[in-house]
Amino acid sequence: KAGVTQTPRYLIKTRGQQVTLSCSPISGHRSVSWYQQTPGQGLQFLFEYFSETQRNKGNFPGRFSGRQFSNSRSEMNVSTLELGDSALYLCASSLVVGSGGDTQYFGPGTRLTVL
Amino acid sequence: DQQVKQNSPSLSVQEGRISILNCDYTNSMFDYFLWYKKYPAEGPTFLISISSIKDKNEDGRFTVFLNKSAKHLSLHIVPSQPGDSAVYFCACRGGSNYKLTFGKGTLLTVNP
């Protein structure tokens, strides 16, 4: 079974631009979560989608948004990029949401660099 | 407010010895705990988990211990191998919000 895939793997943007990242979950998984990883803050939760609905949201500004499609694929968008948005963005999928003990499986991440 | 803390940014052990990675949490609503391993340029890989109804879970060379009263969990790797060298994250979930809360990670280096 194929794992979680994320595209693109690397991205370079300039301040003020916007970016869209894509995530395809493991087949059959309906929940997709997004995380931001930076050296100083570790992995920080952005949001979680299940059945095309945002179920949980982390403490990030409104410039960060996402959506999920009917096939469970998800995208996240960052508008008006800032230098501090440079990070590794990780997507994780799981079978369901809100199920205690449901393991999340991570993709390889998209490395975003903002110049 | 950091709810999950991994106080050791790095740990170095000799091949064949035991590696012990520690994690402390503050949220008493957490009821499920996971360890992930991460190599550079890859996403975290699930390693082992434990629910709050247990105090120990073992999988091969990896054992996770949970001390609920101390709000502390640890990961033991025995024997340690050079291929175990990676960043290890503990993650906790629970309560009405099932998002994972991660620690900042511990870099484990296993020397041959």
PDB file of C-alpha atoms in Angstrom:
ATOM      1  CA  LYS A   1       0.000   0.000   0.000  1.00  0.00           C
ATOM      2  CA  ALA A   2       1.424   3.384  -0.986  1.00  0.00           C
ATOM      3  CA  GLY A   3       2.277   5.796   1.795  1.00  0.00           C
ATOM      4  CA  VAL A   4       1.364   9.428   2.233  1.00  0.00           C
ATOM      5  CA  THR A   5       2.612  11.525  -0.663  1.00  0.00           C
ATOM      6  CA  GLN A   6       3.259  15.242  -0.662  1.00  0.00           C
ATOM      7  CA  THR A   7       3.969  17.567  -3.554  1.00  0.00           C
ATOM      8  CA  PRO A   8       6.063  19.449  -4.225  1.00  0.00           C
ATOM      9  CA  ARG A   9       8.970  18.256  -2.082  1.00  0.00           C
ATOM     10  CA  TYR A  10      10.797  21.565  -2.265  1.00  0.00           C
ATOM     11  CA  LEU A  11       9.566  25.078  -2.903  1.00  0.00           C
ATOM     12  CA  ILE A  12      11.181  28.499  -2.944  1.00  0.00           C
ATOM     13  CA  LYS A  13       8.988  31.587  -2.769  1.00  0.00           C
ATOM     14  CA  THR A  14       9.454  35.274  -1.999  1.00  0.00           C
ATOM     15  CA  ARG A  15       7.779  37.319   0.687  1.00  0.00           C
ATOM     16  CA  GLY A  16       4.234  38.338  -0.117  1.00  0.00           C
ATOM     17  CA  GLN A  17       3.579  35.449  -2.464  1.00  0.00           C
ATOM     18  CA  GLN A  18       1.172  32.635  -1.767  1.00  0.00           C
ATOM     19  CA  VAL A  19       1.747  28.895  -1.923  1.00  0.00           C
ATOM     20  CA  THR A  20      -0.362  25.738  -2.170  1.00  0.00           C
ATOM     21  CA  LEU A  21       0.873  22.391  -0.910  1.00  0.00           C
ATOM     22  CA  SER A  22      -0.753  19.074  -1.699  1.00  0.00           C
ATOM     23  CA  CYS A  23      -1.145  15.849   0.241  1.00  0.00           C
ATOM     24  CA  SER A  24      -2.517  12.458  -0.809  1.00  0.00           C
ATOM     25  CA  PRO A  25      -3.296  10.209   2.157  1.00  0.00           C
ATOM     26  CA  ILE A  26      -2.881   6.465   2.377  1.00  0.00           C
ATOM     27  CA  SER A  27      -5.649   4.733   0.474  1.00  0.00           C
ATOM     28  CA  GLY A  28      -8.667   4.307   2.728  1.00  0.00           C
ATOM     29  CA  HIS A  29      -7.565   6.945   5.219  1.00  0.00           C
ATOM     30  CA  ARG A  30     -10.128   9.700   5.638  1.00  0.00           C
ATOM     31  CA  SER A  31      -8.384  12.034   8.064  1.00  0.00           C
ATOM     32  CA  VAL A  32      -5.579  14.374   7.061  1.00  0.00           C
ATOM     33  CA  SER A  33      -3.610  16.575   9.446  1.00  0.00           C
ATOM     34  CA  TRP A  34      -1.016  19.227   8.688  1.00  0.00           C
ATOM     35  CA  TYR A  35       1.983  20.183  10.809  1.00  0.00           C
ATOM     36  CA  GLN A  36       4.705  22.789  10.573  1.00  0.00           C
ATOM     37  CA  GLN A  37       8.187  21.805  11.670  1.00  0.00           C
ATOM     38  CA  THR A  38      10.796  24.436  12.466  1.00  0.00           C
ATOM     39  CA  PRO A  39      14.093  24.015  14.340  1.00  0.00           C
ATOM     40  CA  GLY A  40      13.005  26.180  17.238  1.00  0.00           C
ATOM     41  CA  GLN A  41       9.407  25.027  17.679  1.00  0.00           C
ATOM     42  CA  GLY A  42       9.394  21.374  16.717  1.00  0.00           C
ATOM     43  CA  LEU A  43       6.212  20.016  15.137  1.00  0.00           C
ATOM     44  CA  GLN A  44       3.237  22.288  15.520  1.00  0.00           C
ATOM     45  CA  PHE A  45      -0.289  21.303  14.596  1.00  0.00           C
ATOM     46  CA  LEU A  46      -1.939  23.382  11.881  1.00  0.00           C
ATOM     47  CA  PHE A  47      -5.296  21.719  11.213  1.00  0.00           C
ATOM     48  CA  GLU A  48      -7.075  18.426  10.682  1.00  0.00           C
ATOM     49  CA  TYR A  49      -9.654  17.511   8.064  1.00  0.00           C
ATOM     50  CA  PHE A  50     -12.084  14.636   7.982  1.00  0.00           C
ATOM     51  CA  SER A  51     -14.776  14.091   5.353  1.00  0.00           C
ATOM     52  CA  GLU A  52     -14.012  17.466   3.782  1.00  0.00           C
ATOM     53  CA  THR A  53     -14.599  19.297   7.087  1.00  0.00           C
ATOM     54  CA  GLN A  54     -12.032  20.980   9.283  1.00  0.00           C
ATOM     55  CA  ARG A  55     -12.296  19.208  12.660  1.00  0.00           C
ATOM     56  CA  ASN A  56      -9.422  20.778  14.590  1.00  0.00           C
ATOM     57  CA  LYS A  57      -7.329  23.882  14.201  1.00  0.00           C
ATOM     58  CA  GLY A  58      -4.037  24.948  15.750  1.00  0.00           C
ATOM     59  CA  ASN A  59      -2.889  28.427  16.742  1.00  0.00           C
ATOM     60  CA  PHE A  60      -1.850  29.788  13.382  1.00  0.00           C
ATOM     61  CA  PRO A  61      -2.964  33.032  11.711  1.00  0.00           C
ATOM     62  CA  GLY A  62      -5.689  33.099   9.107  1.00  0.00           C
ATOM     63  CA  ARG A  63      -3.063  33.239   6.339  1.00  0.00           C
ATOM     64  CA  PHE A  64      -2.863  29.474   6.777  1.00  0.00           C
ATOM     65  CA  SER A  65      -5.835  27.631   5.353  1.00  0.00           C
ATOM     66  CA  GLY A  66      -6.654  24.228   4.011  1.00  0.00           C
ATOM     67  CA  ARG A  67      -9.263  22.056   2.442  1.00  0.00           C
ATOM     68  CA  GLN A  68     -10.027  18.440   1.789  1.00  0.00           C
ATOM     69  CA  PHE A  69     -11.576  16.938  -1.293  1.00  0.00           C
ATOM     70  CA  SER A  70     -14.064  14.107  -1.615  1.00  0.00           C
ATOM     71  CA  ASN A  71     -11.249  11.665  -2.396  1.00  0.00           C
ATOM     72  CA  SER A  72      -9.591  12.657   0.927  1.00  0.00           C
ATOM     73  CA  ARG A  73      -6.749  14.468  -0.788  1.00  0.00           C
ATOM     74  CA  SER A  74      -5.913  17.710   0.982  1.00  0.00           C
ATOM     75  CA  GLU A  75      -4.308  21.024   0.177  1.00  0.00           C
ATOM     76  CA  MET A  76      -3.000  23.742   2.419  1.00  0.00           C
ATOM     77  CA  ASN A  77      -2.510  27.320   1.364  1.00  0.00           C
ATOM     78  CA  VAL A  78      -0.368  30.034   2.860  1.00  0.00           C
ATOM     79  CA  SER A  79      -1.018  33.572   1.655  1.00  0.00           C
ATOM     80  CA  THR A  80       1.162  36.655   1.996  1.00  0.00           C
ATOM     81  CA  LEU A  81       4.234  34.618   2.833  1.00  0.00           C
ATOM     82  CA  GLU A  82       6.593  35.821   5.545  1.00  0.00           C
ATOM     83  CA  LEU A  83      10.215  34.845   6.164  1.00  0.00           C
ATOM     84  CA  GLY A  84       9.119  32.999   9.305  1.00  0.00           C
ATOM     85  CA  ASP A  85       6.958  30.661   7.242  1.00  0.00           C
ATOM     86  CA  SER A  86      10.085  28.874   6.039  1.00  0.00           C
ATOM     87  CA  ALA A  87       9.670  25.384   7.413  1.00  0.00           C
ATOM     88  CA  LEU A  88       9.042  21.740   6.666  1.00  0.00           C
ATOM     89  CA  TYR A  89       5.314  21.191   6.214  1.00  0.00           C
ATOM     90  CA  LEU A  90       4.206  17.688   7.053  1.00  0.00           C
ATOM     91  CA  CYS A  91       0.989  15.948   6.228  1.00  0.00           C
ATOM     92  CA  ALA A  92      -0.250  12.925   8.162  1.00  0.00           C
ATOM     93  CA  SER A  93      -3.160  10.614   7.475  1.00  0.00           C
ATOM     94  CA  SER A  94      -5.158   8.273   9.661  1.00  0.00           C
ATOM     95  CA  LEU A  95      -8.211   6.101   9.222  1.00  0.00           C
ATOM     96  CA  VAL A  96     -10.566   8.234  11.268  1.00  0.00           C
ATOM     97  CA  VAL A  97     -10.521  11.283  13.458  1.00  0.00           C
ATOM     98  CA  GLY A  98     -11.354  11.407  17.142  1.00  0.00           C
ATOM     99  CA  SER A  99     -10.632   7.748  17.600  1.00  0.00           C
ATOM    100  CA  GLY A 100      -8.371   7.244  20.573  1.00  0.00           C
ATOM    101  CA  GLY A 101      -5.370   5.285  19.536  1.00  0.00           C
ATOM    102  CA  ASP A 102      -5.607   5.951  15.826  1.00  0.00           C
ATOM    103  CA  THR A 103      -2.065   6.235  14.513  1.00  0.00           C
ATOM    104  CA  GLN A 104      -1.084   9.011  12.147  1.00  0.00           C
ATOM    105  CA  TYR A 105       1.264   8.197   9.272  1.00  0.00           C
ATOM    106  CA  PHE A 106       3.392  11.002   7.911  1.00  0.00           C
ATOM    107  CA  GLY A 107       4.468  11.952   4.428  1.00  0.00           C
ATOM    108  CA  PRO A 108       8.009  13.109   3.588  1.00  0.00           C
ATOM    109  CA  GLY A 109       7.081  16.771   3.857  1.00  0.00           C
ATOM    110  CA  THR A 110       7.387  19.860   1.675  1.00  0.00           C
ATOM    111  CA  ARG A 111      10.379  22.057   2.415  1.00  0.00           C
ATOM    112  CA  LEU A 112       9.274  25.683   1.921  1.00  0.00           C
ATOM    113  CA  THR A 113      11.869  28.422   1.788  1.00  0.00           C
ATOM    114  CA  VAL A 114      10.720  32.036   1.789  1.00  0.00           C
ATOM    115  CA  LEU A 115      13.262  34.589   0.552  1.00  0.00           C
TER     116      LEU A 115
ATOM    117  CA  ASP B   1       2.760  26.914  27.165  1.00  0.00           C
ATOM    118  CA  GLN B   2       4.603  23.751  26.231  1.00  0.00           C
ATOM    119  CA  GLN B   3       2.423  20.804  27.165  1.00  0.00           C
ATOM    120  CA  VAL B   4       4.908  18.151  26.046  1.00  0.00           C
ATOM    121  CA  LYS B   5       8.568  18.477  26.953  1.00  0.00           C
ATOM    122  CA  GLN B   6      11.592  16.512  25.902  1.00  0.00           C
ATOM    123  CA  ASN B   7      14.229  18.078  28.091  1.00  0.00           C
ATOM    124  CA  SER B   8      17.238  16.437  26.457  1.00  0.00           C
ATOM    125  CA  PRO B   9      17.899  17.926  23.012  1.00  0.00           C
ATOM    126  CA  SER B  10      20.475  15.223  22.344  1.00  0.00           C
ATOM    127  CA  LEU B  11      21.704  11.873  23.615  1.00  0.00           C
ATOM    128  CA  SER B  12      24.758   9.855  22.653  1.00  0.00           C
ATOM    129  CA  VAL B  13      25.154   6.133  23.437  1.00  0.00           C
ATOM    130  CA  GLN B  14      27.438   3.289  22.417  1.00  0.00           C
ATOM    131  CA  GLU B  15      26.220   0.556  20.125  1.00  0.00           C
ATOM    132  CA  GLY B  16      24.792  -2.350  22.094  1.00  0.00           C
ATOM    133  CA  ARG B  17      23.947  -0.255  25.147  1.00  0.00           C
ATOM    134  CA  ILE B  18      20.530   0.969  26.238  1.00  0.00           C
ATOM    135  CA  SER B  19      19.112   4.276  25.013  1.00  0.00           C
ATOM    136  CA  ILE B  20      16.553   5.949  27.253  1.00  0.00           C
ATOM    137  CA  LEU B  21      14.596   8.886  25.899  1.00  0.00           C
ATOM    138  CA  ASN B  22      12.329  10.830  28.216  1.00  0.00           C
ATOM    139  CA  CYS B  23       9.198  12.886  27.802  1.00  0.00           C
ATOM    140  CA  ASP B  24       7.092  14.852  30.300  1.00  0.00           C
ATOM    141  CA  TYR B  25       3.594  16.201  29.792  1.00  0.00           C
ATOM    142  CA  THR B  26       1.373  18.543  31.745  1.00  0.00           C
ATOM    143  CA  ASN B  27      -2.115  17.949  30.338  1.00  0.00           C
ATOM    144  CA  SER B  28      -3.940  15.380  32.470  1.00  0.00           C
ATOM    145  CA  MET B  29      -6.443  14.859  29.633  1.00  0.00           C
ATOM    146  CA  PHE B  30      -3.837  13.122  27.484  1.00  0.00           C
ATOM    147  CA  ASP B  31      -4.690   9.427  27.263  1.00  0.00           C
ATOM    148  CA  TYR B  32      -2.680   8.133  24.335  1.00  0.00           C
ATOM    149  CA  PHE B  33       1.039   8.492  23.757  1.00  0.00           C
ATOM    150  CA  LEU B  34       3.205   7.804  20.737  1.00  0.00           C
ATOM    151  CA  TRP B  35       6.852   7.848  19.768  1.00  0.00           C
ATOM    152  CA  TYR B  36       7.993   8.784  16.292  1.00  0.00           C
ATOM    153  CA  LYS B  37      11.440   8.552  14.737  1.00  0.00           C
ATOM    154  CA  LYS B  38      12.584  11.026  12.125  1.00  0.00           C
ATOM    155  CA  TYR B  39      15.527  10.881   9.758  1.00  0.00           C
ATOM    156  CA  PRO B  40      16.679  14.039   7.950  1.00  0.00           C
ATOM    157  CA  ALA B  41      14.635  14.905   4.848  1.00  0.00           C
ATOM    158  CA  GLU B  42      11.951  12.346   5.757  1.00  0.00           C
ATOM    159  CA  GLY B  43       8.657  12.543   7.584  1.00  0.00           C
ATOM    160  CA  PRO B  44       8.332  11.089  11.103  1.00  0.00           C
ATOM    161  CA  THR B  45       7.839   7.328  11.241  1.00  0.00           C
ATOM    162  CA  PHE B  46       5.558   5.800  13.848  1.00  0.00           C
ATOM    163  CA  LEU B  47       7.512   3.652  16.288  1.00  0.00           C
ATOM    164  CA  ILE B  48       5.415   2.572  19.250  1.00  0.00           C
ATOM    165  CA  SER B  49       2.454   3.754  21.277  1.00  0.00           C
ATOM    166  CA  ILE B  50       0.792   3.236  24.639  1.00  0.00           C
ATOM    167  CA  SER B  51      -2.635   4.029  26.012  1.00  0.00           C
ATOM    168  CA  SER B  52      -3.207   5.377  29.485  1.00  0.00           C
ATOM    169  CA  ILE B  53      -4.676   2.074  30.691  1.00  0.00           C
ATOM    170  CA  LYS B  54      -1.257   0.470  30.421  1.00  0.00           C
ATOM    171  CA  ASP B  55       2.099   1.258  31.961  1.00  0.00           C
ATOM    172  CA  LYS B  56       4.303  -0.648  29.545  1.00  0.00           C
ATOM    173  CA  ASN B  57       4.270  -1.656  25.901  1.00  0.00           C
ATOM    174  CA  GLU B  58       6.988  -3.618  24.182  1.00  0.00           C
ATOM    175  CA  ASP B  59       7.784  -4.152  20.509  1.00  0.00           C
ATOM    176  CA  GLY B  60      11.044  -5.889  19.776  1.00  0.00           C
ATOM    177  CA  ARG B  61      13.929  -3.703  20.889  1.00  0.00           C
ATOM    178  CA  PHE B  62      11.594  -0.845  21.788  1.00  0.00           C
ATOM    179  CA  THR B  63       9.713  -0.476  25.063  1.00  0.00           C
ATOM    180  CA  VAL B  64       7.630   2.477  26.158  1.00  0.00           C
ATOM    181  CA  PHE B  65       6.926   3.067  29.847  1.00  0.00           C
ATOM    182  CA  LEU B  66       4.177   5.339  31.134  1.00  0.00           C
ATOM    183  CA  ASN B  67       4.015   6.799  34.639  1.00  0.00           C
ATOM    184  CA  LYS B  68       0.678   8.570  34.788  1.00  0.00           C
ATOM    185  CA  SER B  69       1.093   9.937  38.290  1.00  0.00           C
ATOM    186  CA  ALA B  70       4.350  11.599  37.279  1.00  0.00           C
ATOM    187  CA  LYS B  71       3.040  12.489  33.817  1.00  0.00           C
ATOM    188  CA  HIS B  72       6.168  10.947  32.381  1.00  0.00           C
ATOM    189  CA  LEU B  73       6.902   8.507  29.602  1.00  0.00           C
ATOM    190  CA  SER B  74      10.112   7.017  28.378  1.00  0.00           C
ATOM    191  CA  LEU B  75      11.316   5.037  25.399  1.00  0.00           C
ATOM    192  CA  HIS B  76      13.925   2.329  25.922  1.00  0.00           C
ATOM    193  CA  ILE B  77      15.908   0.947  23.013  1.00  0.00           C
ATOM    194  CA  VAL B  78      17.867  -2.209  23.760  1.00  0.00           C
ATOM    195  CA  PRO B  79      20.312  -2.937  22.263  1.00  0.00           C
ATOM    196  CA  SER B  80      20.953   0.357  20.476  1.00  0.00           C
ATOM    197  CA  GLN B  81      22.168   0.178  16.882  1.00  0.00           C
ATOM    198  CA  PRO B  82      23.816   2.821  14.671  1.00  0.00           C
ATOM    199  CA  GLY B  83      20.714   2.788  12.448  1.00  0.00           C
ATOM    200  CA  ASP B  84      18.696   4.053  15.417  1.00  0.00           C
ATOM    201  CA  SER B  85      20.463   7.405  15.120  1.00  0.00           C
ATOM    202  CA  ALA B  86      17.638   9.865  14.425  1.00  0.00           C
ATOM    203  CA  VAL B  87      15.464  12.493  16.087  1.00  0.00           C
ATOM    204  CA  TYR B  88      12.846  10.962  18.367  1.00  0.00           C
ATOM    205  CA  PHE B  89       9.592  12.791  19.064  1.00  0.00           C
ATOM    206  CA  CYS B  90       7.071  11.921  21.706  1.00  0.00           C
ATOM    207  CA  ALA B  91       3.479  12.880  20.956  1.00  0.00           C
ATOM    208  CA  CYS B  92       0.391  12.970  23.146  1.00  0.00           C
ATOM    209  CA  ARG B  93      -3.310  13.160  22.423  1.00  0.00           C
ATOM    210  CA  GLY B  94      -6.514  13.153  24.414  1.00  0.00           C
ATOM    211  CA  GLY B  95      -9.512  15.089  25.617  1.00  0.00           C
ATOM    212  CA  SER B  96     -12.073  16.562  23.270  1.00  0.00           C
ATOM    213  CA  ASN B  97      -9.390  17.613  20.836  1.00  0.00           C
ATOM    214  CA  TYR B  98      -7.651  14.625  19.296  1.00  0.00           C
ATOM    215  CA  LYS B  99      -4.828  16.531  17.687  1.00  0.00           C
ATOM    216  CA  LEU B 100      -1.321  15.301  18.421  1.00  0.00           C
ATOM    217  CA  THR B 101       0.854  17.518  20.592  1.00  0.00           C
ATOM    218  CA  PHE B 102       4.541  16.907  19.996  1.00  0.00           C
ATOM    219  CA  GLY B 103       7.650  17.468  22.039  1.00  0.00           C
ATOM    220  CA  LYS B 104      10.559  19.246  20.355  1.00  0.00           C
ATOM    221  CA  GLY B 105      12.494  16.035  19.859  1.00  0.00           C
ATOM    222  CA  THR B 106      15.695  14.393  21.065  1.00  0.00           C
ATOM    223  CA  LEU B 107      18.554  13.686  18.690  1.00  0.00           C
ATOM    224  CA  LEU B 108      19.870  10.201  19.404  1.00  0.00           C
ATOM    225  CA  THR B 109      23.339   9.294  18.166  1.00  0.00           C
ATOM    226  CA  VAL B 110      24.432   5.684  18.465  1.00  0.00           C
ATOM    227  CA  ASN B 111      28.184   5.355  18.081  1.00  0.00           C
ATOM    228  CA  PRO B 112      29.662   2.155  16.598  1.00  0.00           C
TER     229      PRO B 112
END
